[in-house]
Coordinates of C-alpha atoms (C1' of nucleotides) in Angstrom, one line a residue:
Chain A
M1 CA 8.5 15.9 -11.6
Q2 CA 11.5 16.5 -8.6
A3 CA 8.9 17.1 -5.7
V4 CA 7.0 13.8 -6.1
D5 CA 9.9 11.5 -6.6
R6 CA 11.5 12.5 -3.7
A7 CA 8.1 12.1 -2.4
I8 CA 8.1 8.7 -2.6
R9 CA 11.6 7.8 -2.0
V10 CA 10.2 8.8 1.7
L11 CA 7.6 6.8 1.6
L12 CA 9.6 4.2 0.7
Y13 CA 12.2 4.5 3.5
L14 CA 10.0 4.3 5.5
A15 CA 9.1 1.3 4.1
S16 CA 12.5 -0.1 4.2
D17 CA 14.2 -2.4 6.7
E18 CA 15.8 0.4 7.6
A19 CA 13.4 2.9 9.2
R20 CA 12.1 -0.4 11.6
G21 CA 8.5 1.7 11.7
E22 CA 9.2 4.7 12.8
S23 CA 11.8 7.1 11.7
G24 CA 12.0 10.8 13.0
V25 CA 12.5 14.0 10.3
S26 CA 16.0 13.9 10.7
D27 CA 16.2 10.2 10.2
I28 CA 15.2 10.2 7.0
A29 CA 16.8 13.5 5.9
K30 CA 20.0 11.2 7.0
G31 CA 18.5 8.2 4.7
T32 CA 17.5 9.5 1.5
G33 CA 19.6 12.9 1.6
L34 CA 16.6 14.9 1.3
P35 CA 17.0 18.8 3.3
K36 CA 14.9 18.5 7.0
A37 CA 12.7 21.1 5.6
T38 CA 12.3 19.5 2.4
V39 CA 11.4 15.9 4.3
H40 CA 9.0 17.7 6.9
R41 CA 7.1 19.4 4.0
L42 CA 6.8 16.4 2.7
L43 CA 5.6 14.4 5.5
R44 CA 2.9 17.2 6.2
A45 CA 1.8 16.5 2.7
F46 CA 0.7 13.1 3.3
S47 CA -0.4 13.2 6.6
P48 CA -4.4 14.3 5.3
H49 CA -4.2 11.8 3.1
R50 CA -2.9 9.2 5.8
F51 CA -0.5 7.8 3.7
V52 CA 1.8 9.3 7.1
E53 CA 0.6 9.2 11.1
Q54 CA 2.8 11.4 13.3
N55 CA 3.3 9.5 16.2
P56 CA 2.2 12.2 19.0
E57 CA 4.4 10.7 21.9
T58 CA 7.9 10.6 20.1
G59 CA 6.5 12.8 17.1
K60 CA 8.3 10.5 14.9
Y61 CA 6.0 9.5 12.0
R62 CA 5.2 6.3 10.3
L63 CA 3.4 4.9 7.8
S64 CA 0.0 4.7 8.1
W65 CA -3.5 3.2 6.5
G66 CA -4.2 4.7 3.5
V67 CA -1.4 4.0 2.0
F68 CA -2.5 0.2 3.1
E69 CA -5.9 1.2 1.5
V70 CA -4.3 1.9 -1.7
G71 CA -1.8 -0.8 -1.8
N72 CA -4.6 -3.2 -1.8
K73 CA -6.8 -1.9 -4.6
V74 CA -3.9 -3.4 -6.9
P75 CA -6.2 -4.8 -10.1
G76 CA -6.2 -8.5 -9.1
V77 CA -4.8 -8.4 -6.2
I78 CA -8.7 -9.1 -4.4
G79 CA -9.4 -11.4 -6.8
L80 CA -6.7 -13.5 -6.7
K81 CA -6.6 -14.2 -2.4
M82 CA -10.4 -15.2 -2.3
A83 CA -9.7 -17.4 -5.5
A84 CA -6.5 -18.7 -4.2
R85 CA -7.0 -18.8 -0.5
P86 CA -8.9 -21.8 0.3
E87 CA -6.7 -23.8 -2.0
M88 CA -3.7 -23.1 -0.5
A89 CA -5.6 -23.8 3.4
S90 CA -5.8 -27.3 1.8
L91 CA -2.6 -27.7 -0.2
C92 CA -0.8 -26.2 3.0
E93 CA -2.5 -29.1 5.1
I94 CA -1.8 -32.2 2.5
S95 CA 1.9 -30.9 2.4
R96 CA 2.2 -29.3 6.0
E97 CA 4.6 -27.0 5.1
T98 CA 4.0 -22.9 4.0
V99 CA 1.9 -22.0 0.9
N100 CA 2.7 -19.5 -1.4
L101 CA 0.7 -17.1 -3.6
A102 CA 2.8 -15.1 -5.9
V103 CA 2.4 -12.4 -9.3
R104 CA 5.8 -11.1 -11.9
D105 CA 6.7 -7.5 -11.4
G106 CA 9.8 -7.1 -13.7
T107 CA 12.2 -9.3 -12.6
D108 CA 10.6 -10.3 -9.2
A109 CA 8.2 -12.7 -7.8
V110 CA 6.2 -10.3 -5.6
L111 CA 4.4 -12.0 -2.5
I112 CA 1.1 -11.3 -2.2
D113 CA -0.3 -13.8 0.2
K114 CA 0.4 -17.0 2.1
V115 CA -0.5 -19.8 4.5
D116 CA 1.9 -20.7 7.6
S117 CA 2.1 -24.6 8.2
N118 CA 2.4 -25.0 11.7
Q119 CA 5.6 -26.2 11.5
L120 CA 8.9 -24.9 14.4
L121 CA 11.0 -24.8 11.2
R122 CA 8.9 -23.3 8.6
L123 CA 10.3 -20.4 5.7
E124 CA 9.1 -16.7 7.3
L125 CA 8.5 -14.6 4.1
E126 CA 6.2 -11.0 4.7
I127 CA 3.2 -10.3 2.4
G128 CA 4.4 -7.8 -0.5
R129 CA 8.0 -9.3 -0.1
R130 CA 10.1 -9.5 -3.7
E131 CA 12.5 -12.9 -4.6
P132 CA 14.6 -12.6 -7.9
L133 CA 12.4 -14.6 -10.6
H134 CA 14.8 -16.5 -12.0
A135 CA 16.1 -17.8 -8.7
T136 CA 12.9 -19.7 -7.0
A137 CA 10.1 -22.0 -8.1
L138 CA 8.4 -19.4 -8.2
G139 CA 9.2 -17.3 -10.7
K140 CA 10.7 -20.3 -13.1
A141 CA 6.3 -20.5 -12.7
L142 CA 5.5 -17.3 -13.7
L143 CA 7.7 -17.5 -16.9
C144 CA 7.4 -20.5 -18.0
E145 CA 5.9 -19.8 -21.3
F146 CA 8.9 -17.3 -21.8
G147 CA 11.0 -18.3 -24.4
K148 CA 14.8 -17.1 -24.7
D149 CA 14.4 -13.9 -26.5
A150 CA 11.4 -13.1 -24.1
L151 CA 13.9 -13.6 -21.4
A152 CA 16.7 -11.4 -22.5
G153 CA 14.2 -8.8 -22.7
V154 CA 13.6 -9.5 -18.7
F155 CA 16.7 -10.4 -17.2
G156 CA 20.2 -8.1 -17.4
P157 CA 23.6 -9.1 -19.3
E158 CA 24.8 -12.5 -18.3
P159 CA 26.1 -14.2 -15.6
W160 CA 22.9 -13.4 -13.3
P161 CA 23.2 -12.2 -9.9
A162 CA 23.9 -15.7 -7.8
V163 CA 22.2 -15.5 -4.6
T164 CA 23.6 -18.9 -3.4
P165 CA 25.9 -21.2 -4.9
S166 CA 23.3 -23.4 -6.4
T167 CA 21.4 -20.1 -8.7
I168 CA 20.8 -20.7 -11.8
Q169 CA 23.4 -17.8 -13.7
T170 CA 22.5 -18.1 -16.7
L171 CA 19.9 -17.6 -19.6
A172 CA 20.3 -21.5 -21.6
G173 CA 20.6 -22.6 -18.1
F174 CA 17.0 -20.9 -17.8
A175 CA 15.4 -21.7 -20.4
A176 CA 15.8 -25.4 -20.1
A177 CA 14.1 -25.0 -16.5
L178 CA 11.4 -23.6 -17.9
E179 CA 11.2 -26.0 -20.6
A180 CA 11.1 -28.7 -17.8
V181 CA 9.0 -26.5 -16.5
R182 CA 6.4 -27.1 -19.6
R183 CA 7.0 -30.4 -19.8
D184 CA 6.4 -31.3 -15.9
G185 CA 4.0 -28.7 -15.2
Y186 CA 5.9 -27.9 -12.3
A187 CA 8.7 -26.2 -11.7
T188 CA 11.1 -26.7 -8.5
D189 CA 14.2 -24.3 -6.4
N190 CA 16.7 -26.7 -5.2
E191 CA 18.1 -24.8 -2.8
E192 CA 18.3 -21.9 -5.1
F193 CA 17.6 -18.7 -3.6
S194 CA 18.2 -20.4 0.1
V195 CA 20.2 -22.9 1.1
N196 CA 18.3 -25.3 2.9
I197 CA 15.8 -24.4 1.1
R198 CA 13.5 -26.6 -1.4
C199 CA 9.8 -25.8 -3.0
V200 CA 7.9 -26.7 -5.8
G201 CA 5.6 -23.8 -7.8
A202 CA 3.0 -24.1 -9.8
P203 CA 1.8 -21.6 -12.5
I204 CA -1.6 -20.0 -12.5
R205 CA -4.0 -18.9 -15.6
N206 CA -6.9 -16.3 -16.2
H207 CA -9.8 -16.9 -19.0
T208 CA -7.1 -15.6 -21.3
H209 CA -5.0 -18.5 -20.8
R210 CA -1.9 -16.0 -19.7
V211 CA 0.1 -16.8 -16.5
I212 CA -0.9 -14.0 -14.1
A213 CA 0.5 -15.7 -10.9
A214 CA 2.2 -18.5 -9.3
I215 CA 1.3 -20.9 -6.2
S216 CA 4.8 -22.7 -4.5
V217 CA 4.6 -25.5 -1.4
S218 CA 8.6 -24.9 0.7
G219 CA 10.3 -26.0 3.2
P220 CA 13.2 -26.9 4.5
A221 CA 15.8 -29.9 2.7
H222 CA 15.5 -32.0 5.1
R223 CA 11.7 -32.1 4.9
F224 CA 12.1 -31.9 1.2
P225 CA 14.0 -34.5 -0.4
A226 CA 13.8 -35.1 -4.0
D227 CA 10.9 -38.4 -4.0
R228 CA 9.2 -35.8 -1.4
A229 CA 9.0 -33.0 -4.1
K230 CA 7.4 -35.4 -6.4
E231 CA 5.2 -36.6 -4.2
V232 CA 3.9 -33.1 -3.3
A233 CA 4.1 -31.5 -6.7
P234 CA 0.9 -33.3 -7.7
A235 CA -1.2 -31.8 -5.1
V236 CA 0.7 -28.6 -6.1
V237 CA -0.8 -28.7 -9.8
Q238 CA -4.2 -29.6 -8.9
A239 CA -4.6 -26.2 -6.6
A240 CA -2.8 -24.1 -9.5
K241 CA -5.7 -25.7 -11.5
N242 CA -8.6 -25.5 -9.4
I243 CA -7.7 -21.4 -8.7
S244 CA -6.8 -21.0 -12.5
K245 CA -10.6 -22.5 -12.8
L246 CA -12.3 -20.2 -10.0
L247 CA -10.4 -17.0 -12.5
G248 CA -11.8 -18.5 -16.1
H249 CA -9.6 -20.9 -17.0
G250 CA -10.1 -23.9 -18.6
Chain B
M1 CA 2.9 21.2 -1.4
Q2 CA 0.5 21.3 -4.5
A3 CA 2.6 18.9 -6.8
V4 CA 2.7 15.7 -3.7
D5 CA -1.4 16.7 -3.0
R6 CA -2.4 16.1 -6.6
A7 CA -0.1 12.9 -7.2
I8 CA -2.0 11.7 -4.4
R9 CA -4.9 12.5 -6.0
V10 CA -4.2 11.0 -8.7
L11 CA -3.6 7.6 -6.9
L12 CA -6.8 7.8 -4.8
Y13 CA -8.9 8.4 -8.6
L14 CA -7.1 5.1 -9.5
A15 CA -7.7 3.2 -6.8
S16 CA -11.3 4.6 -6.3
D17 CA -14.3 2.1 -7.4
E18 CA -14.8 4.4 -10.4
A19 CA -11.5 3.3 -12.2
R20 CA -12.8 0.1 -12.1
G21 CA -8.7 -1.4 -12.0
E22 CA -7.3 0.7 -15.9
S23 CA -8.3 4.1 -16.4
G24 CA -6.9 6.3 -18.9
V25 CA -4.9 9.7 -19.0
S26 CA -8.4 11.8 -19.4
D27 CA -10.3 9.5 -17.4
I28 CA -8.3 10.4 -14.9
A29 CA -8.1 14.4 -15.5
K30 CA -11.8 14.1 -15.6
G31 CA -11.9 12.3 -12.2
T32 CA -9.5 14.8 -10.0
G33 CA -10.0 17.8 -12.5
L34 CA -6.5 18.4 -13.1
P35 CA -5.2 19.0 -16.6
K36 CA -4.8 15.9 -18.8
A37 CA -0.2 17.1 -19.2
T38 CA -0.4 17.3 -15.2
V39 CA -2.2 13.7 -15.1
H40 CA 0.2 12.2 -17.3
R41 CA 3.5 13.7 -15.9
L42 CA 2.6 12.5 -12.6
L43 CA 2.3 9.0 -14.1
R44 CA 5.5 9.3 -15.5
A45 CA 7.3 10.4 -12.3
F46 CA 5.1 7.0 -10.1
S47 CA 6.3 4.3 -13.4
P48 CA 10.2 4.0 -12.2
H49 CA 8.4 3.6 -9.3
R50 CA 6.0 0.8 -9.9
F51 CA 3.6 2.4 -8.2
V52 CA 1.5 2.4 -11.5
E53 CA 1.9 0.8 -14.6
Q54 CA 0.8 1.0 -18.0
N55 CA -1.2 -1.7 -20.6
P56 CA 0.7 -1.6 -23.7
E57 CA -2.3 -2.9 -25.5
T58 CA -4.8 0.0 -24.1
G59 CA -2.2 2.1 -23.3
K60 CA -4.2 2.8 -20.0
Y61 CA -2.6 3.1 -16.1
R62 CA -3.8 0.7 -13.5
L63 CA -1.9 0.8 -9.9
S64 CA 1.2 -1.5 -10.0
W65 CA 2.9 -3.3 -7.0
G66 CA 5.3 -1.1 -5.8
V67 CA 1.9 0.2 -3.3
F68 CA 1.6 -2.6 -2.6
E69 CA 4.4 -3.6 -1.8
V70 CA 4.8 -0.5 0.5
G71 CA 1.0 -1.0 1.9
N72 CA 2.3 -3.9 3.7
K73 CA 5.2 -2.5 5.2
V74 CA 2.8 0.3 7.3
P75 CA 3.9 -0.9 11.4
G76 CA 1.5 -3.5 12.8
V77 CA 0.8 -5.0 9.8
I78 CA 2.3 -8.7 9.4
G79 CA 2.7 -9.2 13.0
L80 CA -1.3 -8.9 13.6
K81 CA -2.1 -10.7 10.4
M82 CA 0.7 -13.5 12.0
A83 CA -0.2 -13.4 15.0
A84 CA -4.5 -13.6 13.9
R85 CA -4.8 -15.9 10.9
P86 CA -4.5 -19.3 12.6
E87 CA -7.1 -18.1 15.7
M88 CA -9.2 -16.5 12.9
A89 CA -8.8 -19.6 11.3
S90 CA -10.4 -22.2 14.2
L91 CA -13.0 -18.9 14.9
C92 CA -14.1 -19.4 11.2
E93 CA -14.8 -23.1 11.6
I94 CA -16.0 -23.3 14.6
S95 CA -18.6 -20.3 14.3
R96 CA -19.2 -20.9 10.2
E97 CA -19.3 -17.5 9.9
T98 CA -17.0 -14.9 8.3
V99 CA -14.1 -13.9 10.5
N100 CA -13.2 -10.1 10.1
L101 CA -9.4 -7.9 11.3
A102 CA -9.5 -4.5 11.8
V103 CA -7.4 -1.5 13.1
R104 CA -8.8 2.0 13.9
D105 CA -7.8 5.1 11.6
G106 CA -9.9 8.3 12.7
T107 CA -12.9 7.0 12.3
D108 CA -13.0 4.5 10.1
A109 CA -12.2 0.6 11.2
V110 CA -9.9 -0.7 8.0
L111 CA -10.2 -4.3 7.1
I112 CA -6.6 -6.1 8.0
D113 CA -7.5 -9.6 6.9
K114 CA -10.4 -11.4 7.0
V115 CA -11.2 -15.2 6.6
D116 CA -14.6 -16.0 4.5
S117 CA -16.9 -18.7 5.5
N118 CA -17.7 -21.3 2.9
Q119 CA -21.2 -20.6 3.9
L120 CA -23.5 -19.5 0.2
L121 CA -24.9 -16.9 1.6
R122 CA -21.6 -14.5 3.0
L123 CA -20.9 -10.4 3.5
E124 CA -18.4 -9.3 0.8
L125 CA -16.1 -7.0 2.2
E126 CA -12.3 -6.5 0.5
I127 CA -9.6 -6.3 2.8
G128 CA -8.7 -2.5 3.1
R129 CA -11.8 -1.0 2.8
R130 CA -13.2 1.2 5.2
E131 CA -16.2 1.2 7.6
P132 CA -18.1 3.5 10.0
L133 CA -16.2 2.9 13.9
H134 CA -20.1 4.0 15.3
A135 CA -21.5 1.2 12.8
T136 CA -19.5 -1.6 13.9
A137 CA -18.8 -4.5 16.4
L138 CA -15.4 -4.0 14.9
G139 CA -15.6 -0.1 15.7
K140 CA -16.7 -0.5 19.5
A141 CA -14.4 -3.4 20.4
L142 CA -12.0 -0.5 19.1
L143 CA -12.7 2.0 20.8
C144 CA -14.1 0.1 23.9
E145 CA -12.2 1.8 26.3
F146 CA -12.9 5.5 25.5
G147 CA -14.3 7.6 28.0
K148 CA -17.6 9.8 26.9
D149 CA -15.3 13.2 26.3
A150 CA -12.6 11.0 24.0
L151 CA -15.2 10.0 22.0
A152 CA -16.1 13.4 21.8
G153 CA -12.9 14.4 20.1
V154 CA -13.0 11.3 17.7
F155 CA -16.6 11.8 15.9
G156 CA -18.3 14.9 14.7
P157 CA -21.4 17.0 15.9
E158 CA -24.5 14.8 16.8
P159 CA -26.6 12.9 15.3
W160 CA -23.9 10.7 13.9
P161 CA -24.8 9.8 9.8
A162 CA -27.1 6.5 10.2
V163 CA -26.0 3.6 7.8
T164 CA -29.0 1.6 8.2
P165 CA -32.4 2.3 10.2
S166 CA -31.0 0.6 13.8
T167 CA -27.3 2.9 13.3
I168 CA -26.4 4.1 16.9
Q169 CA -26.4 8.5 16.2
T170 CA -25.9 9.5 19.5
L171 CA -23.1 10.1 21.7
A172 CA -24.8 8.8 24.6
G173 CA -26.0 5.7 22.8
F174 CA -23.1 5.0 22.3
A175 CA -20.9 4.9 25.7
A176 CA -24.0 2.8 26.9
A177 CA -22.9 0.3 24.3
L178 CA -19.3 1.0 25.5
E179 CA -20.3 0.2 28.6
A180 CA -21.7 -2.9 27.7
V181 CA -18.7 -3.7 25.9
R182 CA -16.6 -3.5 29.0
R183 CA -18.7 -5.5 30.9
D184 CA -19.4 -7.8 28.4
G185 CA -16.1 -8.3 27.1
Y186 CA -17.7 -8.1 23.5
A187 CA -19.8 -5.7 21.6
T188 CA -22.9 -6.9 18.9
D189 CA -24.1 -5.5 16.0
N190 CA -27.4 -5.3 15.2
E191 CA -27.9 -4.8 11.7
E192 CA -26.6 -1.4 12.7
F193 CA -24.2 -1.3 9.5
S194 CA -25.8 -3.1 6.8
V195 CA -29.4 -4.4 7.0
N196 CA -29.8 -8.2 7.7
I197 CA -26.1 -8.4 8.6
R198 CA -25.4 -9.1 12.6
C199 CA -21.9 -9.0 14.4
V200 CA -19.8 -10.3 17.2
G201 CA -16.7 -8.2 17.5
A202 CA -13.7 -8.8 20.5
P203 CA -10.8 -6.0 21.3
I204 CA -7.1 -6.9 21.1
R205 CA -4.2 -5.8 23.4
N206 CA -0.7 -5.6 22.5
H207 CA 1.8 -5.5 25.2
T208 CA 0.8 -2.2 26.6
H209 CA -2.5 -3.0 27.3
R210 CA -3.7 -0.9 24.3
V211 CA -6.4 -1.9 22.6
I212 CA -4.6 -2.1 18.4
A213 CA -7.0 -4.1 16.7
A214 CA -11.0 -5.8 17.3
I215 CA -11.9 -9.1 15.5
S216 CA -15.3 -9.8 14.5
V217 CA -17.4 -13.0 13.1
S218 CA -20.3 -11.8 10.9
G219 CA -23.7 -13.1 9.3
P220 CA -26.8 -12.7 8.1
A221 CA -29.4 -12.1 10.2
H222 CA -31.4 -15.2 9.6
R223 CA -28.5 -17.3 10.7
F224 CA -27.5 -15.1 13.4
P225 CA -30.5 -14.6 16.5
A226 CA -29.6 -13.3 19.5
D227 CA -29.0 -16.4 21.4
R228 CA -26.7 -17.8 18.5
A229 CA -24.2 -14.5 19.5
K230 CA -24.1 -15.1 23.0
E231 CA -23.3 -18.3 22.2
V232 CA -20.7 -17.7 19.7
A233 CA -19.6 -14.5 22.0
P234 CA -17.4 -16.5 24.5
A235 CA -15.7 -18.3 20.9
V236 CA -14.6 -14.3 19.7
V237 CA -13.6 -13.5 22.9
Q238 CA -11.3 -16.5 23.7
A239 CA -9.8 -15.9 19.9
A240 CA -9.4 -12.3 21.0
K241 CA -7.4 -13.3 24.1
N242 CA -5.2 -15.8 21.9
I243 CA -4.0 -13.1 19.8
S244 CA -3.1 -10.6 22.6
K245 CA -1.2 -13.2 24.3
L246 CA 0.3 -13.9 21.0
L247 CA 1.4 -9.9 21.3
G248 CA 2.9 -9.7 24.5
H249 CA -0.7 -8.9 26.2
G250 CA -1.5 -10.6 29.9
Chain C
dT1 C1' -12.0 10.1 -45.7
dT2 C1' -13.0 12.0 -41.9
dC3 C1' -13.7 13.0 -37.5
dG4 C1' -12.9 12.1 -32.9
dT5 C1' -10.8 10.5 -29.4
dC6 C1' -6.5 8.6 -27.6
dG7 C1' -1.5 9.6 -25.1
dT8 C1' 2.2 12.1 -25.7
dT9 C1' 5.2 16.2 -26.1
dT10 C1' 6.0 21.0 -26.5
dC11 C1' 7.1 25.4 -24.4
dA12 C1' 7.2 30.6 -22.0
dC13 C1' 5.1 31.5 -18.1
dC14 C1' 5.2 32.1 -13.3
dT15 C1' 3.7 29.7 -9.6
dT16 C1' 5.3 27.2 -5.9
dC17 C1' 9.0 24.5 -4.4
dC18 C1' 13.4 25.1 -2.3
dG19 C1' 16.7 24.6 1.6
dG20 C1' 19.9 27.5 4.1
dA21 C1' 19.5 28.8 8.6
dA22 C1' 16.9 30.8 12.8
dC23 C1' 13.0 28.7 16.6
dA24 C1' 11.1 27.0 20.4
dG25 C1' 11.2 22.6 23.3
dC26 C1' 13.2 18.9 25.8
dA27 C1' 17.3 15.5 27.5
dT28 C1' 21.3 15.2 28.7
dT29 C1' 25.0 16.6 30.2
dC30 C1' 29.0 18.9 32.8
Chain D
dG1 C1' 21.6 25.1 37.0
dA2 C1' 23.5 26.6 32.6
dA3 C1' 25.6 24.9 28.6
dT4 C1' 24.9 21.7 24.6
dG5 C1' 22.8 18.9 21.3
dC6 C1' 19.0 16.8 19.9
dT7 C1' 14.4 16.9 18.8
dG8 C1' 10.6 18.7 14.9
dT9 C1' 9.3 23.1 13.0
dT10 C1' 8.7 27.7 10.8
dC11 C1' 10.5 32.1 7.7
dC12 C1' 11.9 33.8 3.4
dG13 C1' 14.6 35.2 -0.5
dG14 C1' 15.6 33.1 -4.7
dA15 C1' 15.2 30.4 -8.8
dA16 C1' 14.5 26.2 -10.3
dG17 C1' 10.9 23.4 -11.8
dG18 C1' 6.2 23.1 -12.7
dT19 C1' 2.5 24.2 -15.1
dG20 C1' -1.3 23.8 -19.0
dA21 C1' -3.1 25.4 -22.9
dA22 C1' -2.1 24.1 -27.8
dA23 C1' -0.6 21.5 -31.3
dC24 C1' 0.9 16.3 -32.2
dG25 C1' 1.1 11.9 -34.9
dA26 C1' -1.5 8.0 -33.7
dC27 C1' -5.5 4.6 -33.9
dG28 C1' -10.2 3.0 -34.4
dA29 C1' -15.3 4.2 -35.5
dA30 C1' -18.3 5.9 -38.2

DNA sequence: TTCGTCGTTTCACCTTCCGGAACAGCATTC
DNA sequence: GAATGCTGTTCCGGAAGGTGAAACGACGAA
């Protein structure tokens, strides 16, 4: 399926930071390594479905709303957002920090929605972004039910890539962290994903009792000492439980 | 570009309401009119990019997070959401009705984001949904700068399709409505899209002073008499202006 | 057991995509 | 102002690659 594979590569290029919104045919050809004529043909195939559109002024191409429309039809995304948003808003009000909602996809957590704090200093992660599971509170919450063998099947060989000096890089270390999550009901991230950022996360379950998502509160380390994390954790856990209840859990 | 076109048709089928989340290969083949083997090959091409995934329990296929990720990289979507969300939240608090954010794509308004009221009776429109421009307050706000000739270029021949008995179906009628929008600064929808639903919308402009989006407040007609609409309108206009300012307008 | 249907695989045919090269239009340069 | 270098776009012969009817193995229902 060469043609489809190339088509997706063009889409991914347009979605990449490298493209920064608009790209010319030649840029895409260079970025993907495909011949210019091929890229142009693919773009023409996308246009009628509104996956891409051409800026009539510059002649350059950009992603368009057709792909946004399809992307928001991923099963669960609407229900999750609707169930979670009110709880996230009140959690943001309580904690005065940014609240994130994510699901698992492979070895990444995909950010589905967020509610920003109105603090001046805050973590800016875009919706749709990916974060490595092994380096985040969201990841620990999403994987909290996984045993050592299941984890080994998800992640590659050790040591796992270090995002910061504090990132957990071993199966044993991560399994111990998950044990703590199961015991306490919440997960933490002590500057394991980004230096100076701490998080507290909790798992969300659906009617089959399986963990299908997670929420987290994240803030700069100076506003998030260890005791503050413990203070916020019950609110995070409660919010996650409330969302789970809306999804039929409990 | 036959293969790409078919690939997109498969994606669109999986995104359609008909698919309801999960679909088998045979369902997709029937729904798209494509041979079963072809559908299967396309699905296998999508998998490594995480555009679709297979439910290991049922064997059926569903959209996955890769396409969500790409969809949220459509230029403007992140900036718009971030600029608009706080204003939308306070507008929702003031009006106690659902607040919508949309952009134009062809003859449709695409719903980008929304903040739900906590009223029991409320309009439920999913993010990514499309509404016809000519039947909504959002549409009138998005097109408010268009003259008669420009409108004729956007829409097809008259009469335009009626969504409800009140839907404006003629170019002249719609142009008059836009004249009112330009005069008052806000647009209205008197059960033109859905019986028993009224809306008030206002345009959002970017740094080039062009209308790039619109917000609206929508509620059931019994809570939205004509005087209430006039009462809410200034808040809607002010919110739209605040968002525009964040985007560099004025 | 038998039947039906599921997702998956095969393979020879031939459609359809491929991509270097040429094209027209616009900017910048000398 | 002609030359140069870019842009997006088009053309066409060659062959790579997609196509899809039919067969397969596995599962579940009758």
